[in-house]
Amino acid sequence: QSSQAFCIPCSTSLCEVGQYRGECLGRKDAECLGCTNYPLHAVFTSAGQPYDTNNCEWVCLVGFYRSSDSCLPCKAGTYS
Protein backbone atom coordinates (compact mmCIF):
# COMPACT_ATOMS: atom_id res chain seq x y z
CA GLN A 1 0.00 0.00 0.00
CA SER A 2 1.33 3.43 -0.97
CA SER A 3 1.95 6.03 1.70
CA GLN A 4 1.61 8.92 -0.77
CA ALA A 5 -1.41 11.17 -0.36
CA PHE A 6 -1.47 12.14 -4.05
CA CYS A 7 -0.99 10.67 -7.52
CA ILE A 8 2.01 11.52 -9.66
CA PRO A 9 1.33 12.49 -13.29
CA CYS A 10 2.56 10.02 -15.91
CA SER A 11 5.62 10.90 -17.97
CA THR A 12 4.86 12.51 -21.32
CA SER A 13 8.40 13.27 -22.43
CA LEU A 14 9.84 11.79 -25.61
CA CYS A 15 11.92 8.64 -25.32
CA GLU A 16 15.21 8.03 -27.12
CA VAL A 17 15.36 7.49 -30.87
CA GLY A 18 13.61 4.24 -31.76
CA GLN A 19 11.37 4.22 -28.66
CA TYR A 20 7.93 5.40 -27.53
CA ARG A 21 6.18 5.55 -24.15
CA GLY A 22 4.04 2.58 -23.29
CA GLU A 23 0.89 2.69 -21.21
CA CYS A 24 0.97 4.39 -17.82
CA LEU A 25 -0.63 2.07 -15.32
CA GLY A 26 -1.95 2.87 -11.88
CA ARG A 27 1.10 1.40 -10.15
CA LYS A 28 3.99 2.45 -12.41
CA ASP A 29 5.00 5.14 -14.85
CA ALA A 30 5.01 4.68 -18.61
CA GLU A 31 8.19 2.92 -19.72
CA CYS A 32 10.01 3.52 -22.99
CA LEU A 33 9.44 0.62 -25.38
CA GLY A 34 11.11 -0.18 -28.67
CA CYS A 35 9.30 0.89 -31.83
CA THR A 36 8.49 -1.96 -34.20
CA ASN A 37 7.26 -0.07 -37.27
CA TYR A 38 10.29 -0.37 -39.55
CA PRO A 39 11.21 -2.79 -42.35
CA LEU A 40 14.38 -4.78 -42.93
CA HIS A 41 17.39 -2.68 -43.95
CA ALA A 42 16.18 0.44 -42.07
CA VAL A 43 17.12 2.40 -38.95
CA PHE A 44 15.08 4.72 -36.75
CA THR A 45 15.70 8.47 -36.87
CA SER A 46 13.20 9.67 -34.23
CA ALA A 47 11.23 8.67 -31.18
CA GLY A 48 7.51 7.98 -31.43
CA GLN A 49 5.48 11.15 -31.95
CA PRO A 50 3.26 11.77 -30.19
CA TYR A 51 5.29 10.33 -27.31
CA ASP A 52 2.93 7.38 -26.74
CA THR A 53 2.65 6.12 -30.32
CA ASN A 54 4.62 3.30 -31.96
CA ASN A 55 5.41 5.33 -35.10
CA CYS A 56 9.09 6.24 -35.02
CA GLU A 57 10.45 7.74 -38.24
CA TRP A 58 12.93 5.60 -40.16
CA VAL A 59 15.22 5.71 -43.19
CA CYS A 60 16.67 2.99 -45.36
CA LEU A 61 20.30 1.98 -44.98
CA VAL A 62 22.88 2.95 -47.58
CA GLY A 63 22.39 0.86 -50.71
CA PHE A 64 18.61 0.70 -50.26
CA TYR A 65 15.76 3.03 -51.19
CA ARG A 66 12.31 3.52 -49.72
CA SER A 67 9.35 2.10 -51.61
CA SER A 68 6.14 2.57 -49.60
CA ASP A 69 6.84 0.76 -46.29
CA SER A 70 9.82 -1.24 -47.54
CA CYS A 71 13.52 -0.75 -48.23
CA LEU A 72 14.54 -2.24 -51.56
CA PRO A 73 18.11 -2.74 -52.81
CA CYS A 74 19.43 -0.30 -55.38
CA LYS A 75 19.86 -1.87 -58.79
CA ALA A 76 23.29 -2.27 -60.39
CA GLY A 77 24.60 1.07 -61.59
CA THR A 78 22.66 3.08 -58.97
CA TYR A 79 23.23 4.05 -55.33
CA SER A 80 21.54 5.78 -52.41
A tleap script that builds the chain and sets N, CA, C and O, in Angstrom:
source leaprc.protein.ff14SB
mol = sequence {
  NGLN SER SER GLN ALA PHE CYS ILE PRO CYS
  SER THR SER LEU CYS GLU VAL GLY GLN TYR
  ARG GLY GLU CYS LEU GLY ARG LYS ASP ALA
  GLU CYS LEU GLY CYS THR ASN TYR PRO LEU
  HIE ALA VAL PHE THR SER ALA GLY GLN PRO
  TYR ASP THR ASN ASN CYS GLU TRP VAL CYS
  LEU VAL GLY PHE TYR ARG SER SER ASP SER
  CYS LEU PRO CYS LYS ALA GLY THR TYR CSER
}
set mol.1.N position { 0.851 -1.182 0.000 }
set mol.1.CA position { 0.000 0.000 0.000 }
set mol.1.C position { 0.894 1.242 0.000 }
set mol.1.O position { 1.876 1.316 0.739 }
set mol.2.N position { 0.538 2.210 -0.837 }
set mol.2.CA position { 1.327 3.430 -0.965 }
set mol.2.C position { 1.065 4.360 0.201 }
set mol.2.O position { -0.052 4.436 0.714 }
set mol.3.N position { 2.107 5.067 0.616 }
set mol.3.CA position { 1.955 6.028 1.702 }
set mol.3.C position { 1.767 7.437 1.159 }
set mol.3.O position { 1.604 8.378 1.935 }
set mol.4.N position { 1.786 7.602 -0.189 }
set mol.4.CA position { 1.609 8.917 -0.771 }
set mol.4.C position { 0.150 9.343 -0.693 }
set mol.4.O position { -0.761 8.527 -0.834 }
set mol.5.N position { -0.055 10.637 -0.466 }
set mol.5.CA position { -1.407 11.171 -0.364 }
set mol.5.C position { -1.860 11.805 -1.673 }
set mol.5.O position { -2.873 12.503 -1.706 }
set mol.6.N position { -1.118 11.568 -2.751 }
set mol.6.CA position { -1.472 12.143 -4.051 }
set mol.6.C position { -0.950 11.229 -5.155 }
set mol.6.O position { -0.119 10.354 -4.912 }
set mol.7.N position { -1.447 11.444 -6.366 }
set mol.7.CA position { -0.993 10.666 -7.520 }
set mol.7.C position { -0.011 11.500 -8.328 }
set mol.7.O position { -0.172 12.714 -8.450 }
set mol.8.N position { 0.986 10.859 -8.868 }
set mol.8.CA position { 2.009 11.524 -9.662 }
set mol.8.C position { 1.613 11.436 -11.136 }
set mol.8.O position { 1.247 10.359 -11.606 }
set mol.9.N position { 1.678 12.541 -11.868 }
set mol.9.CA position { 1.334 12.486 -13.294 }
set mol.9.C position { 2.279 11.559 -14.062 }
set mol.9.O position { 3.462 11.455 -13.737 }
set mol.10.N position { 1.752 10.902 -15.065 }
set mol.10.CA position { 2.559 10.017 -15.912 }
set mol.10.C position { 3.506 10.833 -16.773 }
set mol.10.O position { 3.208 11.971 -17.134 }
set mol.11.N position { 4.647 10.247 -17.098 }
set mol.11.CA position { 5.623 10.898 -17.970 }
set mol.11.C position { 5.037 11.084 -19.365 }
set mol.11.O position { 4.362 10.200 -19.893 }
set mol.12.N position { 5.304 12.233 -19.947 }
set mol.12.CA position { 4.864 12.510 -21.315 }
set mol.12.C position { 6.028 12.983 -22.183 }
set mol.12.O position { 5.828 13.461 -23.300 }
set mol.13.N position { 7.235 12.847 -21.662 }
set mol.13.CA position { 8.403 13.273 -22.429 }
set mol.13.C position { 8.736 12.235 -23.495 }
set mol.13.O position { 8.386 11.062 -23.372 }
set mol.14.N position { 9.423 12.695 -24.549 }
set mol.14.CA position { 9.836 11.787 -25.608 }
set mol.14.C position { 10.892 10.823 -25.087 }
set mol.14.O position { 11.684 11.163 -24.208 }
set mol.15.N position { 10.892 9.631 -25.634 }
set mol.15.CA position { 11.921 8.643 -25.319 }
set mol.15.C position { 13.076 8.833 -26.288 }
set mol.15.O position { 13.059 9.754 -27.105 }
set mol.16.N position { 14.072 7.974 -26.203 }
set mol.16.CA position { 15.210 8.026 -27.117 }
set mol.16.C position { 14.778 7.614 -28.512 }
set mol.16.O position { 13.694 7.062 -28.700 }
set mol.17.N position { 15.631 7.887 -29.486 }
set mol.17.CA position { 15.365 7.488 -30.868 }
set mol.17.C position { 15.056 5.993 -30.909 }
set mol.17.O position { 15.768 5.187 -30.309 }
set mol.18.N position { 13.988 5.631 -31.623 }
set mol.18.CA position { 13.607 4.236 -31.757 }
set mol.18.C position { 12.724 3.718 -30.644 }
set mol.18.O position { 12.481 2.515 -30.552 }
set mol.19.N position { 12.226 4.637 -29.772 }
set mol.19.CA position { 11.372 4.220 -28.660 }
set mol.19.C position { 10.156 5.133 -28.528 }
set mol.19.O position { 10.152 6.263 -29.016 }
set mol.20.N position { 9.132 4.623 -27.864 }
set mol.20.CA position { 7.933 5.396 -27.534 }
set mol.20.C position { 7.496 5.020 -26.125 }
set mol.20.O position { 7.923 3.993 -25.597 }
set mol.21.N position { 6.657 5.836 -25.515 }
set mol.21.CA position { 6.182 5.547 -24.148 }
set mol.21.C position { 5.005 4.585 -24.196 }
set mol.21.O position { 4.033 4.786 -24.924 }
set mol.22.N position { 5.127 3.543 -23.402 }
set mol.22.CA position { 4.038 2.578 -23.290 }
set mol.22.C position { 2.940 3.142 -22.398 }
set mol.22.O position { 2.930 4.329 -22.073 }
set mol.23.N position { 2.038 2.290 -22.018 }
set mol.23.CA position { 0.889 2.689 -21.206 }
set mol.23.C position { 1.305 2.982 -19.775 }
set mol.23.O position { 2.114 2.262 -19.190 }
set mol.24.N position { 0.746 4.041 -19.223 }
set mol.24.CA position { 0.974 4.388 -17.820 }
set mol.24.C position { -0.106 3.695 -17.003 }
set mol.24.O position { -1.299 3.945 -17.179 }
set mol.25.N position { 0.327 2.833 -16.123 }
set mol.25.CA position { -0.626 2.072 -15.322 }
set mol.25.C position { -0.710 2.658 -13.923 }
set mol.25.O position { 0.161 3.432 -13.527 }
set mol.26.N position { -1.706 2.315 -13.196 }
set mol.26.CA position { -1.954 2.874 -11.881 }
set mol.26.C position { -0.831 2.667 -10.877 }
set mol.26.O position { -0.762 3.383 -9.878 }
set mol.27.N position { 0.053 1.698 -11.125 }
set mol.27.CA position { 1.099 1.404 -10.153 }
set mol.27.C position { 2.498 1.754 -10.630 }
set mol.27.O position { 3.441 1.724 -9.840 }
set mol.28.N position { 2.655 2.092 -11.923 }
set mol.28.CA position { 3.991 2.447 -12.415 }
set mol.28.C position { 3.884 3.398 -13.594 }
set mol.28.O position { 2.877 3.438 -14.302 }
set mol.29.N position { 4.948 4.157 -13.782 }
set mol.29.CA position { 5.001 5.142 -14.848 }
set mol.29.C position { 5.135 4.448 -16.205 }
set mol.29.O position { 5.457 3.263 -16.283 }
set mol.30.N position { 4.884 5.199 -17.253 }
set mol.30.CA position { 5.010 4.683 -18.611 }
set mol.30.C position { 6.480 4.456 -18.943 }
set mol.30.O position { 7.294 5.371 -18.814 }
set mol.31.N position { 6.822 3.257 -19.363 }
set mol.31.CA position { 8.194 2.925 -19.723 }
set mol.31.C position { 8.424 3.179 -21.206 }
set mol.31.O position { 7.480 3.186 -21.996 }
set mol.32.N position { 9.665 3.385 -21.573 }
set mol.32.CA position { 10.009 3.516 -22.988 }
set mol.32.C position { 10.132 2.116 -23.579 }
set mol.32.O position { 10.831 1.257 -23.041 }
set mol.33.N position { 9.450 1.906 -24.684 }
set mol.33.CA position { 9.439 0.619 -25.376 }
set mol.33.C position { 10.008 0.803 -26.771 }
set mol.33.O position { 9.952 1.901 -27.326 }
set mol.34.N position { 10.548 -0.250 -27.335 }
set mol.34.CA position { 11.112 -0.182 -28.673 }
set mol.34.C position { 10.041 -0.115 -29.750 }
set mol.34.O position { 9.085 -0.890 -29.736 }
set mol.35.N position { 10.207 0.819 -30.687 }
set mol.35.CA position { 9.300 0.890 -31.833 }
set mol.35.C position { 9.490 -0.359 -32.689 }
set mol.35.O position { 10.572 -0.945 -32.717 }
set mol.36.N position { 8.447 -0.751 -33.374 }
set mol.36.CA position { 8.488 -1.959 -34.202 }
set mol.36.C position { 8.021 -1.690 -35.626 }
set mol.36.O position { 7.803 -2.629 -36.391 }
set mol.37.N position { 7.865 -0.426 -35.991 }
set mol.37.CA position { 7.255 -0.072 -37.275 }
set mol.37.C position { 8.263 0.205 -38.384 }
set mol.37.O position { 8.084 1.150 -39.151 }
set mol.38.N position { 9.314 -0.599 -38.483 }
set mol.38.CA position { 10.285 -0.373 -39.547 }
set mol.38.C position { 10.570 -1.683 -40.284 }
set mol.38.O position { 10.456 -2.762 -39.703 }
set mol.39.N position { 10.938 -1.587 -41.558 }
set mol.39.CA position { 11.209 -2.788 -42.346 }
set mol.39.C position { 12.664 -3.236 -42.211 }
set mol.39.O position { 13.462 -2.582 -41.539 }
set mol.40.N position { 12.994 -4.328 -42.837 }
set mol.40.CA position { 14.381 -4.780 -42.929 }
set mol.40.C position { 15.202 -3.721 -43.647 }
set mol.40.O position { 14.680 -3.018 -44.512 }
set mol.41.N position { 16.449 -3.599 -43.311 }
set mol.41.CA position { 17.390 -2.677 -43.951 }
set mol.41.C position { 17.053 -1.215 -43.662 }
set mol.41.O position { 17.267 -0.352 -44.513 }
set mol.42.N position { 16.525 -0.931 -42.465 }
set mol.42.CA position { 16.182 0.439 -42.070 }
set mol.42.C position { 16.658 0.699 -40.651 }
set mol.42.O position { 16.902 -0.234 -39.885 }
set mol.43.N position { 16.790 1.987 -40.306 }
set mol.43.CA position { 17.120 2.403 -38.949 }
set mol.43.C position { 16.194 3.544 -38.546 }
set mol.43.O position { 15.726 4.309 -39.390 }
set mol.44.N position { 15.939 3.645 -37.256 }
set mol.44.CA position { 15.078 4.718 -36.754 }
set mol.44.C position { 15.835 6.038 -36.705 }
set mol.44.O position { 17.042 6.066 -36.464 }
set mol.45.N position { 15.108 7.137 -36.936 }
set mol.45.CA position { 15.695 8.472 -36.871 }
set mol.45.C position { 14.995 9.362 -35.859 }
set mol.45.O position { 15.417 10.499 -35.646 }
set mol.46.N position { 13.923 8.866 -35.224 }
set mol.46.CA position { 13.202 9.668 -34.234 }
set mol.46.C position { 12.556 8.753 -33.209 }
set mol.46.O position { 12.506 7.534 -33.374 }
set mol.47.N position { 12.066 9.372 -32.154 }
set mol.47.CA position { 11.231 8.672 -31.180 }
set mol.47.C position { 9.794 8.710 -31.695 }
set mol.47.O position { 9.494 9.421 -32.654 }
set mol.48.N position { 8.914 7.951 -31.063 }
set mol.48.CA position { 7.511 7.977 -31.431 }
set mol.48.C position { 6.914 9.353 -31.167 }
set mol.48.O position { 7.165 9.957 -30.124 }
set mol.49.N position { 6.128 9.842 -32.111 }
set mol.49.CA position { 5.482 11.152 -31.945 }
set mol.49.C position { 4.056 11.060 -32.420 }
set mol.49.O position { 3.833 10.739 -33.587 }
set mol.50.N position { 3.066 11.327 -31.569 }
set mol.50.CA position { 3.264 11.766 -30.191 }
set mol.50.C position { 3.993 10.709 -29.349 }
set mol.50.O position { 4.164 9.565 -29.769 }
set mol.51.N position { 4.406 11.118 -28.179 }
set mol.51.CA position { 5.291 10.327 -27.312 }
set mol.51.C position { 4.807 8.909 -27.047 }
set mol.51.O position { 5.619 8.020 -26.790 }
set mol.52.N position { 3.492 8.679 -27.106 }
set mol.52.CA position { 2.934 7.375 -26.736 }
set mol.52.C position { 2.460 6.560 -27.941 }
set mol.52.O position { 1.566 5.723 -27.819 }
set mol.53.N position { 3.063 6.811 -29.101 }
set mol.53.CA position { 2.655 6.122 -30.324 }
set mol.53.C position { 3.833 5.380 -30.947 }
set mol.53.O position { 4.932 5.924 -31.058 }
set mol.54.N position { 3.597 4.151 -31.346 }
set mol.54.CA position { 4.616 3.297 -31.958 }
set mol.54.C position { 4.738 3.670 -33.440 }
set mol.54.O position { 4.342 2.901 -34.316 }
set mol.55.N position { 5.291 4.858 -33.711 }
set mol.55.CA position { 5.410 5.326 -35.099 }
set mol.55.C position { 6.705 6.106 -35.315 }
set mol.55.O position { 6.691 7.186 -35.906 }
set mol.56.N position { 7.797 5.571 -34.848 }
set mol.56.CA position { 9.088 6.237 -35.017 }
set mol.56.C position { 9.413 6.391 -36.503 }
set mol.56.O position { 9.117 5.505 -37.305 }
set mol.57.N position { 10.022 7.521 -36.861 }
set mol.57.CA position { 10.455 7.743 -38.237 }
set mol.57.C position { 11.662 6.861 -38.532 }
set mol.57.O position { 12.451 6.569 -37.633 }
set mol.58.N position { 11.810 6.441 -39.769 }
set mol.58.CA position { 12.933 5.598 -40.159 }
set mol.58.C position { 13.406 5.954 -41.557 }
set mol.58.O position { 12.680 6.564 -42.342 }
set mol.59.N position { 14.650 5.557 -41.856 }
set mol.59.CA position { 15.224 5.710 -43.192 }
set mol.59.C position { 15.882 4.391 -43.569 }
set mol.59.O position { 16.254 3.589 -42.713 }
set mol.60.N position { 16.012 4.194 -44.863 }
set mol.60.CA position { 16.670 2.985 -45.361 }
set mol.60.C position { 18.190 3.125 -45.227 }
set mol.60.O position { 18.736 4.227 -45.283 }
set mol.61.N position { 18.844 2.006 -45.053 }
set mol.61.CA position { 20.301 1.977 -44.977 }
set mol.61.C position { 20.906 2.310 -46.339 }
set mol.61.O position { 20.228 2.241 -47.364 }
set mol.62.N position { 22.170 2.668 -46.338 }
set mol.62.CA position { 22.884 2.948 -47.583 }
set mol.62.C position { 22.797 1.718 -48.483 }
set mol.62.O position { 22.974 0.587 -48.032 }
set mol.63.N position { 22.521 1.961 -49.756 }
set mol.63.CA position { 22.394 0.864 -50.709 }
set mol.63.C position { 20.968 0.402 -50.901 }
set mol.63.O position { 20.699 -0.501 -51.694 }
set mol.64.N position { 20.034 1.037 -50.157 }
set mol.64.CA position { 18.611 0.696 -50.262 }
set mol.64.C position { 17.819 1.973 -50.447 }
set mol.64.O position { 18.280 3.048 -50.062 }
set mol.65.N position { 16.630 1.874 -51.031 }
set mol.65.CA position { 15.757 3.032 -51.195 }
set mol.65.C position { 14.359 2.690 -50.695 }
set mol.65.O position { 13.951 1.529 -50.682 }
set mol.66.N position { 13.641 3.725 -50.288 }
set mol.66.CA position { 12.306 3.521 -49.723 }
set mol.66.C position { 11.278 3.370 -50.833 }
set mol.66.O position { 11.229 4.167 -51.770 }
set mol.67.N position { 10.467 2.344 -50.712 }
set mol.67.CA position { 9.352 2.102 -51.608 }
set mol.67.C position { 8.165 1.737 -50.731 }
set mol.67.O position { 8.047 0.605 -50.264 }
set mol.68.N position { 7.278 2.724 -50.510 }
set mol.68.CA position { 6.139 2.568 -49.597 }
set mol.68.C position { 6.674 2.276 -48.191 }
set mol.68.O position { 7.353 3.124 -47.612 }
set mol.69.N position { 6.388 1.113 -47.639 }
set mol.69.CA position { 6.843 0.760 -46.287 }
set mol.69.C position { 7.964 -0.269 -46.313 }
set mol.69.O position { 8.132 -1.033 -45.364 }
set mol.70.N position { 8.725 -0.289 -47.393 }
set mol.70.CA position { 9.817 -1.243 -47.542 }
set mol.70.C position { 11.106 -0.531 -47.936 }
set mol.70.O position { 11.081 0.605 -48.408 }
set mol.71.N position { 12.220 -1.205 -47.738 }
set mol.71.CA position { 13.520 -0.753 -48.232 }
set mol.71.C position { 13.995 -1.787 -49.241 }
set mol.71.O position { 14.224 -2.948 -48.901 }
set mol.72.N position { 14.138 -1.349 -50.482 }
set mol.72.CA position { 14.541 -2.242 -51.558 }
set mol.72.C position { 15.974 -1.944 -51.967 }
set mol.72.O position { 16.413 -0.797 -51.884 }
set mol.73.N position { 16.715 -2.970 -52.412 }
set mol.73.CA position { 18.112 -2.738 -52.812 }
set mol.73.C position { 18.182 -1.924 -54.090 }
set mol.73.O position { 17.360 -2.082 -54.993 }
set mol.74.N position { 19.182 -1.046 -54.153 }
set mol.74.CA position { 19.433 -0.299 -55.381 }
set mol.74.C position { 19.890 -1.274 -56.462 }
set mol.74.O position { 20.608 -2.236 -56.187 }
set mol.75.N position { 19.469 -1.013 -57.672 }
set mol.75.CA position { 19.859 -1.866 -58.790 }
set mol.75.C position { 21.304 -1.551 -59.197 }
set mol.75.O position { 21.832 -0.489 -58.866 }
set mol.76.N position { 21.927 -2.467 -59.904 }
set mol.76.CA position { 23.291 -2.271 -60.385 }
set mol.76.C position { 23.381 -0.975 -61.172 }
set mol.76.O position { 22.524 -0.682 -62.006 }
set mol.77.N position { 24.410 -0.212 -60.903 }
set mol.77.CA position { 24.605 1.065 -61.594 }
set mol.77.C position { 23.920 2.236 -60.913 }
set mol.77.O position { 23.935 3.348 -61.440 }
set mol.78.N position { 23.310 2.007 -59.734 }
set mol.78.CA position { 22.664 3.083 -58.970 }
set mol.78.C position { 23.121 3.000 -57.525 }
set mol.78.O position { 23.698 1.994 -57.113 }
set mol.79.N position { 22.868 4.049 -56.750 }
set mol.79.CA position { 23.228 4.046 -55.335 }
set mol.79.C position { 22.292 4.976 -54.575 }
set mol.79.O position { 21.552 5.757 -55.172 }
set mol.80.N position { 22.335 4.881 -53.259 }
set mol.80.CA position { 21.538 5.781 -52.409 }
set mol.80.C position { 22.422 6.446 -51.384 }
set mol.80.O position { 21.940 7.239 -50.575 }
savepdb mol mol.pdb
quit
